[in-house]
Coordinates of C-alpha atoms in Angstrom, one line a residue:
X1 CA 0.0 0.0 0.0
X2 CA 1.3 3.7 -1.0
X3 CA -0.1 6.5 1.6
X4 CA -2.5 5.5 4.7
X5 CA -6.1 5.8 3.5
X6 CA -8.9 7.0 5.7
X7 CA -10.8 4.2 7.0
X8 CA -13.7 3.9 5.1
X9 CA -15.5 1.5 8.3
X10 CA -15.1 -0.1 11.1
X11 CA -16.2 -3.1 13.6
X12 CA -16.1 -2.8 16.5
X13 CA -16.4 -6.0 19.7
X14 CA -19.1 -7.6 17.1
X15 CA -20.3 -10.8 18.8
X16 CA -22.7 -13.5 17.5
X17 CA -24.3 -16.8 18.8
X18 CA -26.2 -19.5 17.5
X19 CA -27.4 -20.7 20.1
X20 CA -24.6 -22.7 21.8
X21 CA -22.4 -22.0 19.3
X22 CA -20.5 -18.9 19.5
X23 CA -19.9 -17.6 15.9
X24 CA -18.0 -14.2 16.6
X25 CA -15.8 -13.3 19.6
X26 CA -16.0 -9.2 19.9
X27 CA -14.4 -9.0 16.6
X28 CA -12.5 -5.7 15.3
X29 CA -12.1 -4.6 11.9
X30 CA -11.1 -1.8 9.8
X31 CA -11.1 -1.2 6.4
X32 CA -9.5 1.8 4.5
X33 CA -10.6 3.3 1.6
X34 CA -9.5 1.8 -1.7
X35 CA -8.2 -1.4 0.1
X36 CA -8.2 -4.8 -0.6
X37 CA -8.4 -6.9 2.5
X38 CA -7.6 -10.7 2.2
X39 CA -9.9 -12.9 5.1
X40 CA -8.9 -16.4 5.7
X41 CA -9.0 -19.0 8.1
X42 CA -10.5 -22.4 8.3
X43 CA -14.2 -23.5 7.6
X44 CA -16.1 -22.6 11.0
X45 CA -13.6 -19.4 11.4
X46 CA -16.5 -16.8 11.5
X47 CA -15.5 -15.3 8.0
X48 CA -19.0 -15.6 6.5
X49 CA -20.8 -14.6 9.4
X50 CA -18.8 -11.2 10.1
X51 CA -19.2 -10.0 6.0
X52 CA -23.3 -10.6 6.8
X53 CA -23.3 -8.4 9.5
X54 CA -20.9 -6.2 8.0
X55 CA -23.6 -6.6 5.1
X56 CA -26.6 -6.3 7.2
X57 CA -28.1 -9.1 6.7
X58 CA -27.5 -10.7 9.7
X59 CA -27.7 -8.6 13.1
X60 CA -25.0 -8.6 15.9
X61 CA -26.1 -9.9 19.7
X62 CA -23.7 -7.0 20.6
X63 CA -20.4 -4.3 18.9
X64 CA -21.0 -1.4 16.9
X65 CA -20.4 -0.1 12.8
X66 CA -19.6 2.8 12.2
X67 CA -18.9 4.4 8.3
X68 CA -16.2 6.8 7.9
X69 CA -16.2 9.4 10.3
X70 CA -19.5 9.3 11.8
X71 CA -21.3 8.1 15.2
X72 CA -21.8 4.2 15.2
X73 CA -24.8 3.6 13.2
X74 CA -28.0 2.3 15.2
X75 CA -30.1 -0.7 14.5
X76 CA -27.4 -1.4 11.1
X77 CA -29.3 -3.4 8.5
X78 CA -29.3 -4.3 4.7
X79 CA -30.9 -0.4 4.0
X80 CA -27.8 1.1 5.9
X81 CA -25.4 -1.3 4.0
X82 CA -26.7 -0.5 0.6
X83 CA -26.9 3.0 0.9
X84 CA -23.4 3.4 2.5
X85 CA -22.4 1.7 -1.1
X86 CA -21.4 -1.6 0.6
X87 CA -22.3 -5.0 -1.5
X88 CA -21.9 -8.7 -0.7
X89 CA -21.2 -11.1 -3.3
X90 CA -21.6 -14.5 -0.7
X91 CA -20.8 -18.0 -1.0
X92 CA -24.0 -19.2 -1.4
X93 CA -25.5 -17.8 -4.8
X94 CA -29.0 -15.9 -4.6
X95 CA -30.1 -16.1 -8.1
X96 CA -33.2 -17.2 -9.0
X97 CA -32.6 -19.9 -11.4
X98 CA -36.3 -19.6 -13.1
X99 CA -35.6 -16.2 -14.1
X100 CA -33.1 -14.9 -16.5
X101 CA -30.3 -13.4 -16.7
X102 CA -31.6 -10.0 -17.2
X103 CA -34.7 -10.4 -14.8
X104 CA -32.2 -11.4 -11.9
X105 CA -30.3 -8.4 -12.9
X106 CA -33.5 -6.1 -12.5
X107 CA -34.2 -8.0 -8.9
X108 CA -31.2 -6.4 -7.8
X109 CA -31.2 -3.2 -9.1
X110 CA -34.8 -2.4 -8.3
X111 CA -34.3 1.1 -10.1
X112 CA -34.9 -0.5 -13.2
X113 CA -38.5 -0.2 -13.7
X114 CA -40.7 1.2 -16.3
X115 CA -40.7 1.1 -20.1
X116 CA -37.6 -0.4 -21.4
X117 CA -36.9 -2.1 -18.2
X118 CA -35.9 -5.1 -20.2
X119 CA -33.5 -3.4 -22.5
X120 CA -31.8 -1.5 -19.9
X121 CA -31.5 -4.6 -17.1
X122 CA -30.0 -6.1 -20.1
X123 CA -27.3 -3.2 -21.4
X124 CA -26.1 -3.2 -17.5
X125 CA -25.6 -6.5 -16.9
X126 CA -24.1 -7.7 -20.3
X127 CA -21.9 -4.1 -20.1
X128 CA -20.3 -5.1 -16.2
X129 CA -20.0 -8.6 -17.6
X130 CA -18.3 -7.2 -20.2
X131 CA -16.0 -5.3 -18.2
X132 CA -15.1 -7.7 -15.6
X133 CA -15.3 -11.2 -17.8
X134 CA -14.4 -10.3 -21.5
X135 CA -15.3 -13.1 -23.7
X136 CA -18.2 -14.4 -21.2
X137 CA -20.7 -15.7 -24.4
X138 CA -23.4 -14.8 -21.6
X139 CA -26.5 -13.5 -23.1
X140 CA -28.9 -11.7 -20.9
X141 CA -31.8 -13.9 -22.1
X142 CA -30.3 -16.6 -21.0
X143 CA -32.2 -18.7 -18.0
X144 CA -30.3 -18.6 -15.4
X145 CA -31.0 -22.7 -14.6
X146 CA -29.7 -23.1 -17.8
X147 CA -26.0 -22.0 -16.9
X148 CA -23.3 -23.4 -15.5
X149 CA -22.4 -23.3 -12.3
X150 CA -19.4 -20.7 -13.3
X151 CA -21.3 -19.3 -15.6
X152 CA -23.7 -18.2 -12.6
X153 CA -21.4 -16.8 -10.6
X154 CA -19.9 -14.4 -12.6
X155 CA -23.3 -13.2 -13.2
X156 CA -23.8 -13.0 -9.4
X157 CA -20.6 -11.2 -9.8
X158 CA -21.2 -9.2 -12.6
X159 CA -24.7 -8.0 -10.9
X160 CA -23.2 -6.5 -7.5
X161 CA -20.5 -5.0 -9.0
X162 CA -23.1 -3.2 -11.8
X163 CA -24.1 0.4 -10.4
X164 CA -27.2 1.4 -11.5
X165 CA -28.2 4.1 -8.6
X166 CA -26.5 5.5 -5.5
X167 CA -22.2 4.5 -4.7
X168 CA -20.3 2.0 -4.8
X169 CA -18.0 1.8 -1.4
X170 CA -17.1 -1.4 -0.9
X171 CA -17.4 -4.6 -2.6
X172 CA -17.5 -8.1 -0.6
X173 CA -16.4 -11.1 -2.1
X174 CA -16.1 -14.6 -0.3
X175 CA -14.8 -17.1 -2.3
X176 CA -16.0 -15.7 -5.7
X177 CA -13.7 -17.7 -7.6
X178 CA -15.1 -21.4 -6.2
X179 CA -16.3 -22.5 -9.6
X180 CA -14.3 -20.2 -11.9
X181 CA -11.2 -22.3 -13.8
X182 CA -7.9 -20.0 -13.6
X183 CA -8.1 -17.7 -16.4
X184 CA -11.6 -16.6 -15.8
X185 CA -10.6 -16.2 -12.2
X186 CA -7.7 -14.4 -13.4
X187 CA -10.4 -11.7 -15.1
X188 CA -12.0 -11.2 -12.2
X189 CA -8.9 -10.5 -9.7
X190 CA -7.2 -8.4 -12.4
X191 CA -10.2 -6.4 -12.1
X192 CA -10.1 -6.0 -8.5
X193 CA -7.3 -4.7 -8.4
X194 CA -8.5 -1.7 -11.0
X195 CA -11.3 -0.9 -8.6
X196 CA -9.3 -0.4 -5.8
X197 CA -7.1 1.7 -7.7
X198 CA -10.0 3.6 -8.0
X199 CA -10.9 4.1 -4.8
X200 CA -13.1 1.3 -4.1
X201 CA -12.3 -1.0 -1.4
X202 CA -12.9 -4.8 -1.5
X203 CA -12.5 -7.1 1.2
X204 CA -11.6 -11.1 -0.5
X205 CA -12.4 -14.4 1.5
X206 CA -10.7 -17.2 -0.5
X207 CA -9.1 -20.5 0.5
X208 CA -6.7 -20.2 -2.5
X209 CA -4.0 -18.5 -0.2
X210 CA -2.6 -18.0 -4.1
X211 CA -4.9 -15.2 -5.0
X212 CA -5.1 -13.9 -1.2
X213 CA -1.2 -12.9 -1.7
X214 CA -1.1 -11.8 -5.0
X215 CA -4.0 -9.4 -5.2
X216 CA -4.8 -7.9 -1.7
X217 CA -3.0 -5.4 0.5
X218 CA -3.6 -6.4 3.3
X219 CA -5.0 -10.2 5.4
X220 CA -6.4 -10.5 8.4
X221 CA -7.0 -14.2 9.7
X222 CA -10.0 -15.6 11.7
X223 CA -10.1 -18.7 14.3
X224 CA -12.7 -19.7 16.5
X225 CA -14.8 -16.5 16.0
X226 CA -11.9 -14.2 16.4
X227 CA -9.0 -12.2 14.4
X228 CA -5.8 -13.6 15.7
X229 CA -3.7 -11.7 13.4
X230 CA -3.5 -8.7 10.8
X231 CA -0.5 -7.7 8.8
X232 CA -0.2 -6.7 5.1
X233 CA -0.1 -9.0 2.7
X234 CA 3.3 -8.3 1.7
X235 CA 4.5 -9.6 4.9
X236 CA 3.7 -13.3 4.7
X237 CA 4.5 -16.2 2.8
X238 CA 2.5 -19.0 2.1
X239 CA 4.1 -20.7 4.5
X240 CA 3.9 -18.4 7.2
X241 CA 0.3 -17.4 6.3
X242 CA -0.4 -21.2 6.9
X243 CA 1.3 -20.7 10.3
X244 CA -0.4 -17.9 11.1
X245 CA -3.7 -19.7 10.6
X246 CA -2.1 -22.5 12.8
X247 CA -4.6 -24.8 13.9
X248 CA -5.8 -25.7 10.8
X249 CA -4.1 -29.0 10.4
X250 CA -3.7 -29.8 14.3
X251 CA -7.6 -29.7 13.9
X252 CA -7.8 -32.2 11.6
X253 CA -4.7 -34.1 12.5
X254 CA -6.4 -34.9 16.2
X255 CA -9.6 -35.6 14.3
X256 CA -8.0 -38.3 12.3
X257 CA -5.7 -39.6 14.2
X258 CA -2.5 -39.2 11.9
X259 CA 0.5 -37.8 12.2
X260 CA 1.5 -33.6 11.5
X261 CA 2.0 -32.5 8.0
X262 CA 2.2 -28.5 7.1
X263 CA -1.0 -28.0 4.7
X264 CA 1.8 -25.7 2.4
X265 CA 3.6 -28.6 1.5
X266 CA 2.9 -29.8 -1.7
X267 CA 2.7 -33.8 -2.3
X268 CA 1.8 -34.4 -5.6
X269 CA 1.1 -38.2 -7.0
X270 CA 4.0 -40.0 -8.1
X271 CA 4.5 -40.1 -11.9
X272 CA 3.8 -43.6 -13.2
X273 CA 4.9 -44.7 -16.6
X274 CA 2.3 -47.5 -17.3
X275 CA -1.4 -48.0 -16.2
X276 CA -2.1 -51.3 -15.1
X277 CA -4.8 -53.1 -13.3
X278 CA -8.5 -53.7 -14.9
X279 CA -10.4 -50.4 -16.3
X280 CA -13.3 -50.0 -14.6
X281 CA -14.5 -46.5 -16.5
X282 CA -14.6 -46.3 -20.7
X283 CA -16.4 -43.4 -21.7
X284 CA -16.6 -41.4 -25.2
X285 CA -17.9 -37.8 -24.9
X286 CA -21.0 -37.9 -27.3
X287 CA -19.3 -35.6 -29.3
X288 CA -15.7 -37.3 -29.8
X289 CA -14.8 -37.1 -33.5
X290 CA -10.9 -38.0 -32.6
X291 CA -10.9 -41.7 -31.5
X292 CA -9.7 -40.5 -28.0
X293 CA -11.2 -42.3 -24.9
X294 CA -11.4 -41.6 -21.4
X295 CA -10.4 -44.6 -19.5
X296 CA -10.0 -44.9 -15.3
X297 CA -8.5 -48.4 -14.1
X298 CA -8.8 -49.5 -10.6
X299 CA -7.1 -47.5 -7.9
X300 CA -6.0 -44.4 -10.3
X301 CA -7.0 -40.9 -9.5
X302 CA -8.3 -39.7 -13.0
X303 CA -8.1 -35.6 -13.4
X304 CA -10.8 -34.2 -15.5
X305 CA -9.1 -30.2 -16.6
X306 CA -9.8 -27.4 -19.1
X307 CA -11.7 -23.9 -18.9
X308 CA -15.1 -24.2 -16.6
X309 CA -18.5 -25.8 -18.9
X310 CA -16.6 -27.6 -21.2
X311 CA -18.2 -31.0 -20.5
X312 CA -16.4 -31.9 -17.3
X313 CA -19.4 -32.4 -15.2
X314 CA -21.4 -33.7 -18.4
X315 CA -18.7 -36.3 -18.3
X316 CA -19.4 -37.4 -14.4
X317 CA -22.9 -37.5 -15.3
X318 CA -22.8 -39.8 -17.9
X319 CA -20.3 -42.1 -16.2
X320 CA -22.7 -41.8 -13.4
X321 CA -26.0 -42.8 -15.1
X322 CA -23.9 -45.5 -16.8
X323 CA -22.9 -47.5 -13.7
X324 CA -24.7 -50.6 -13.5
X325 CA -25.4 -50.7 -17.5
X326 CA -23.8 -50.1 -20.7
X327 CA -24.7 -47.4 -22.4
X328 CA -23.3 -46.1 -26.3
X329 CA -21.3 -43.8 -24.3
X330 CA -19.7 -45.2 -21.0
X331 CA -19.5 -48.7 -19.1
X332 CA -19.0 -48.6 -15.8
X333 CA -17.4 -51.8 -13.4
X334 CA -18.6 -51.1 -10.1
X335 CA -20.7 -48.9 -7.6
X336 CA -20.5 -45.3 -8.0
X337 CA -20.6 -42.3 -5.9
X338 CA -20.9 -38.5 -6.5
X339 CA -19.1 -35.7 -4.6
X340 CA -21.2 -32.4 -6.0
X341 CA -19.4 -28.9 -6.5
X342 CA -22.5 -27.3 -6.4
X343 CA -23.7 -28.5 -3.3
X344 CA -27.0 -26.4 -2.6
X345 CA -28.8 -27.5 -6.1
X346 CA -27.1 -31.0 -6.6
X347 CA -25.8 -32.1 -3.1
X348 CA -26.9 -31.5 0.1
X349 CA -30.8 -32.7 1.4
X350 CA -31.4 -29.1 3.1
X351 CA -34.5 -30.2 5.4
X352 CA -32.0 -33.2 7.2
X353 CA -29.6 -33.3 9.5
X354 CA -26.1 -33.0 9.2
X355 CA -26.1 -36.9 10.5
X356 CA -28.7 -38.3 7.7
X357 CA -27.0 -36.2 5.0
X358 CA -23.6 -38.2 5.8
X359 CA -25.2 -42.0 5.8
X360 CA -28.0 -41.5 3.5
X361 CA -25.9 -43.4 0.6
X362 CA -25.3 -46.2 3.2
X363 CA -28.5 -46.8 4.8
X364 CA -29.4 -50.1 2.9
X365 CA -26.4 -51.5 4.1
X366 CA -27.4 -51.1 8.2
X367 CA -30.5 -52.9 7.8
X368 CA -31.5 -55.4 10.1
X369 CA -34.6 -57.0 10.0
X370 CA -36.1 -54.4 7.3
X371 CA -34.9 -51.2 9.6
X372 CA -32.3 -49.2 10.1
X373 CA -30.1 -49.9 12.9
X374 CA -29.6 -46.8 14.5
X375 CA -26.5 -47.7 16.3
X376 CA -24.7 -48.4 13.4
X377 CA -25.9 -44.9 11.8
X378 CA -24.7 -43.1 14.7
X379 CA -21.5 -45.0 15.0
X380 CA -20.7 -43.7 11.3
X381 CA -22.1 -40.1 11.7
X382 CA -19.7 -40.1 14.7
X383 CA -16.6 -41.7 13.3
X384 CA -17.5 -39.2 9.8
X385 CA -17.7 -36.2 11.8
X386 CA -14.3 -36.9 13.2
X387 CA -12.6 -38.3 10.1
X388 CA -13.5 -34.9 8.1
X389 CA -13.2 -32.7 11.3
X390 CA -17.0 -31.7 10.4
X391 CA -17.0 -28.4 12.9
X392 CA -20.7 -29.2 14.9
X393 CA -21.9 -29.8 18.4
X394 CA -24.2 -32.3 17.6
X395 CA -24.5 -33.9 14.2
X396 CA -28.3 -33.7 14.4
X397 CA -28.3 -30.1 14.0
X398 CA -29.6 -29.3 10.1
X399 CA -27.4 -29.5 7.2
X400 CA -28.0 -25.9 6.5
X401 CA -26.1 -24.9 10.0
X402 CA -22.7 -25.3 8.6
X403 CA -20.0 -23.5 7.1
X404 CA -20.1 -23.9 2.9
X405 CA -17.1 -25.9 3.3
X406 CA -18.2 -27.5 6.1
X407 CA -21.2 -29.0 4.1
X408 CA -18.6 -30.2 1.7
X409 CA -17.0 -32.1 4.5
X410 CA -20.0 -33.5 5.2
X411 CA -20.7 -34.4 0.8
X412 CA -17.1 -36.5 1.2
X413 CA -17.7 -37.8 4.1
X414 CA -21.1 -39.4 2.7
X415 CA -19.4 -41.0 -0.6
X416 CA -16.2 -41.9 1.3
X417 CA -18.5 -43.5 3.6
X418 CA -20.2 -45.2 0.9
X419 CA -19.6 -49.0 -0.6
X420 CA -18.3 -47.1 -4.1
X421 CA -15.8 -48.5 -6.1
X422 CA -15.4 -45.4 -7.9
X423 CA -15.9 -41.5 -6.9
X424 CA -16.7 -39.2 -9.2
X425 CA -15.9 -35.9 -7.6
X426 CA -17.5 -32.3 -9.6
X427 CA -14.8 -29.6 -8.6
X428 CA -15.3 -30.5 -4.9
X429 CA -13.2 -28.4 -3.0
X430 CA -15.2 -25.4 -3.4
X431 CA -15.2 -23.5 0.3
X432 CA -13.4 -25.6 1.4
X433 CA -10.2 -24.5 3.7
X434 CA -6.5 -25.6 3.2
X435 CA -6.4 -27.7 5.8
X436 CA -9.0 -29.8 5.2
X437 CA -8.0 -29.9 1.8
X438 CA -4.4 -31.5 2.3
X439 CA -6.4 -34.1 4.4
X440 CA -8.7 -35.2 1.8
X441 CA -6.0 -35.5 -0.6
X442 CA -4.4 -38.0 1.3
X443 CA -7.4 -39.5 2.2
X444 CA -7.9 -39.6 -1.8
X445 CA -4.7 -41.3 -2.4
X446 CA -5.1 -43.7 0.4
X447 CA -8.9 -44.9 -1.1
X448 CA -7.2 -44.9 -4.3
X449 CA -4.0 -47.6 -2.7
X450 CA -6.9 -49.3 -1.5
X451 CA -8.1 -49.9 -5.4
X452 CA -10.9 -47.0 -5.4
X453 CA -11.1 -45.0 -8.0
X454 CA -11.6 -41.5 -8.2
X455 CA -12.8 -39.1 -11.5
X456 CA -11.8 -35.3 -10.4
X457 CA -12.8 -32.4 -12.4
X458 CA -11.3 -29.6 -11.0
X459 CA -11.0 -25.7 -11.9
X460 CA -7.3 -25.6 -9.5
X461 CA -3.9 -26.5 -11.5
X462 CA -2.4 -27.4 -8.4
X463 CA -5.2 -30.4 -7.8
X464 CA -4.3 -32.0 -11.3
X465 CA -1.0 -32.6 -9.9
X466 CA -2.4 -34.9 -7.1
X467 CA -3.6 -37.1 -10.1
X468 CA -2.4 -40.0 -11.8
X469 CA -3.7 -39.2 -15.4
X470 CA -5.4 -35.8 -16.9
X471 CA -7.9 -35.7 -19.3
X472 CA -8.4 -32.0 -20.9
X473 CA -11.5 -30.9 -22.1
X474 CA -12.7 -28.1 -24.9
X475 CA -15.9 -27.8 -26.0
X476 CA -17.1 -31.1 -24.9
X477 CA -14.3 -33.0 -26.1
X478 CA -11.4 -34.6 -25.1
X479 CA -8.6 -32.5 -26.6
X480 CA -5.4 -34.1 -24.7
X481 CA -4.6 -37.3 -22.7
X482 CA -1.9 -36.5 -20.3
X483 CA 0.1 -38.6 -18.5
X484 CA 1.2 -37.3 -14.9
X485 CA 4.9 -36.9 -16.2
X486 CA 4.3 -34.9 -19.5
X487 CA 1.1 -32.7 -17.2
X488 CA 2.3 -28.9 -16.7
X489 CA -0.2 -25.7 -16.3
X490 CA 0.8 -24.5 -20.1
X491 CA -0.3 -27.8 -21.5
X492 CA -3.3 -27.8 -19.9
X493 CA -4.0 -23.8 -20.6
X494 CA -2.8 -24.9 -24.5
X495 CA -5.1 -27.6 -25.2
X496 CA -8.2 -25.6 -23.5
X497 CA -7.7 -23.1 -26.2
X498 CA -6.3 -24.9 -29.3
X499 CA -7.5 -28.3 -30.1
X500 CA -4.2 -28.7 -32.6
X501 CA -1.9 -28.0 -29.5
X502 CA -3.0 -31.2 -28.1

């Protein structure tokens, strides 16, 4: 950062409970004008829950918010936010997916009313995408149900950062680039940094501690409900940014039982020069011209890469409706299971428990008698909640309680749980915190030693490398076959643009 800015708002001993559970712990927080602020820390840390009081959408039990210079604002809601310029782009998408893209624009810009609402909704949300995403092929007529699940987030995006009355201040963004691949996510950081040269200020929550040192100024990091430290940016490696967040892999080490290992460490799969063992997945993309075939054999971790909505998660599907049967396009030897990236329309059961959510893809196997034996249910909601270090007080809370990448844990823990010979696994890490993540690899590569298999499509270079073969994808075909030895970023980036390259 050049010359101090004047703070632009502050926290102030901002406390929240759920109940029991004790969310925020008299958190302080400051944020200058035309600042980016990175937030981390793991799933459970309170990040979420301070940017939607900071948002008003969620009230404090106690603390006070004051903007810029003035007396602590009374009774701060969603009214107070918005008209102070602040806007929250959160985790969970609010779309609505029957609508299209230019209705959900003009839900959220209310101002656009009258003749020609249409055309206008329209010209401001195709302009910011513009802006923010060139080269999106969004078109505002598009229904929003229809789009991928990148495709809608950048036109949550898009829509909060479009100004169509009143200021923009500040601009809240946790974990907006969850289902974006890396040059799309790219776009949008590139342009974060634009606004705050501006003037705006923009506070990023990302578990990609990648984009949280290269594009903000400044991090402050959460445990427990709490900031436990604040430094800029510039001060920390990724290493000591990991240390800083500490706990993180104690958490889960104690939950699992196993010994130490520093999330920043990168353990990559072993290159192997031959595949061996039976396939169990054979699948042609319904649009394969080329002769090339996806193939998985037992106990490889198969990587699924290329830009976001380029028949990835088509792919998973059709391997998925395959199992059990033949089909034209895929045969499948063995049980299936499916990890879903986009967890609040494809994965979790949001009326069940965090409990039922876990076993429900095991529940025929603890019958006894024609019922369930509830022993044996609990017993694996128990042991589940510890492997994955699910942060709960009592697994029969509701799904909808947790963290975003604590319902994730809870999506693994269900097919990991399950009697599935393979895992297909839909860019699954969304949310989810660095800690955790290092755990599931290794729980990945241990199912996989075991002779599971696993099919992972995933938007993150660095999670190819875990795997055993790569697959790239470009418009819904398979445009390279890469073993782990010949895999690198630029051949990946290559063959998602230029089908030749491959």
């Amino acid at each position: 950062m050049g010359e101090p800015h004047s703070a632009l708002i502050r926290l102030a001993g901002i406390a929240k409970s759920f109940g029991a559970v004790m969310a925020l712990r008299g958190v302080d927080l400051a944020i200058d004008r035309g600042e980016c602020v990175g937030l981390v820390g793991h799933n459970g840390a309170g990040k979420s829950t301070l940017m939607q009081v900071l948002a008003g959408t969620l009230k404090p039990d106690t603390g006070a918010i004051t903007v810029g210079e003035r007396e602590p604002v009374p009774g701060y809601g969603v009214q107070d936010a918005q008209g102070w310029g602040i806007r929250c782009v959160f985790q969970e998408l609010s779309l609505c997916p029957n609508l299209t893209v230019a209705e959900n624009a003009r839900i959220r810009h209310p101002s656009l009313k009258g003749p020609g609402w249409r055309r206008r909704a329209a010209a401001l949300i195709v302009g910011e995408l513009d802006r923010i995403f060139p080269g999106h092929g969004i078109r505002p007529s598009d229904l929003v149900g229809d789009l991928t699940l990148g495709r809608r987030q950048m036109v949550e995006i898009a829509s909060t950062f479009a100004v169509s009355t009143g200021r923009l201040d500040l601009i809240i963004l946790d974990e907006p680039t969850s289902s974006l691949d890396q040059v799309v996510a790219r776009q949008l950081l590139d342009h974060v940094r634009r606004m705050t040269a501006e003037g705006c200020s923009v506070i990023l929550i990302s578990h990609i501690l990648g984009e949280i040192l290269t594009t903000t100024d400044r991090i402050v990091v959460m445990k427990d409900g709490a900031v436990v430290e604040a430094k800029p940016a510039r001060d920390y490696t990724r290493e000591s940014l990991v240390a800083a967040m500490g706990t993180i892999i104690d958490d889960v080490t104690r939950a699992t039982g196993g010994p130490a290992q520093p999330a920043a460490r990168h353990d990559p799969a072993p290159a192997k020069t031959e595949r061996n063992g039976p396939v169990v997945v054979e699948a042609n993309p319904p649009r394969q011209r080329n002769g090339r075939s996806l193939v998985a054999r037992k106990g490889e971790i198969i990587g699924l890469g290329g830009l976001a909505g380029h028949g990835q998660t088509s792919m998973l599907v059709l391997i998925h409706d395959a199992a059990g049967r033949r089909t034209r396009f895929a045969s499948v030897a063995g049980k299936v299971a499916f990890v879903a990236g986009d967890r609040q329309t494809d994965g979790v059961f949001p009326l069940w428990s965090i409990g039922r959510n876990v076993t429900i893809r095991s529940l025929g196997a603890m019958r006894r008698f024609g019922l369930i034996d509830a022993k044996a249910e609990r017993a694996m909601e128990s042991r589940w909640k510890e492997r994955m270090a699910i942060r709960t007080p009592d697994m029969d809370n509701g799904i909808l309680t947790l963290s975003g990448g604590n319902q994730q844990k809870a999506l693994f823990a269900r097919a990991l749980a399950s009697d599935a010979d393979v895992i297909l696994m839909d860019d699954p890490m969304r949310g989810v915190d660095i800690g955790t993540k290092e755990e599931v690899y290794r729980t990945i590569k241990e199912e996989a030693a075991r002779g599971r298999t696993f099919l992972w499509y995933t938007t993150e270079f660095e999670e190819l490398e875990h795997c055993d073969h790569v697959y790239v994808f470009r418009t819904g075909v398979l445009v390279a076959d890469l073993p782990r030895s010949e895999l690198s970023e630029e051949r990946v980036l290559q063959s998602s643009f230029e089908e030749a390259a491959a």
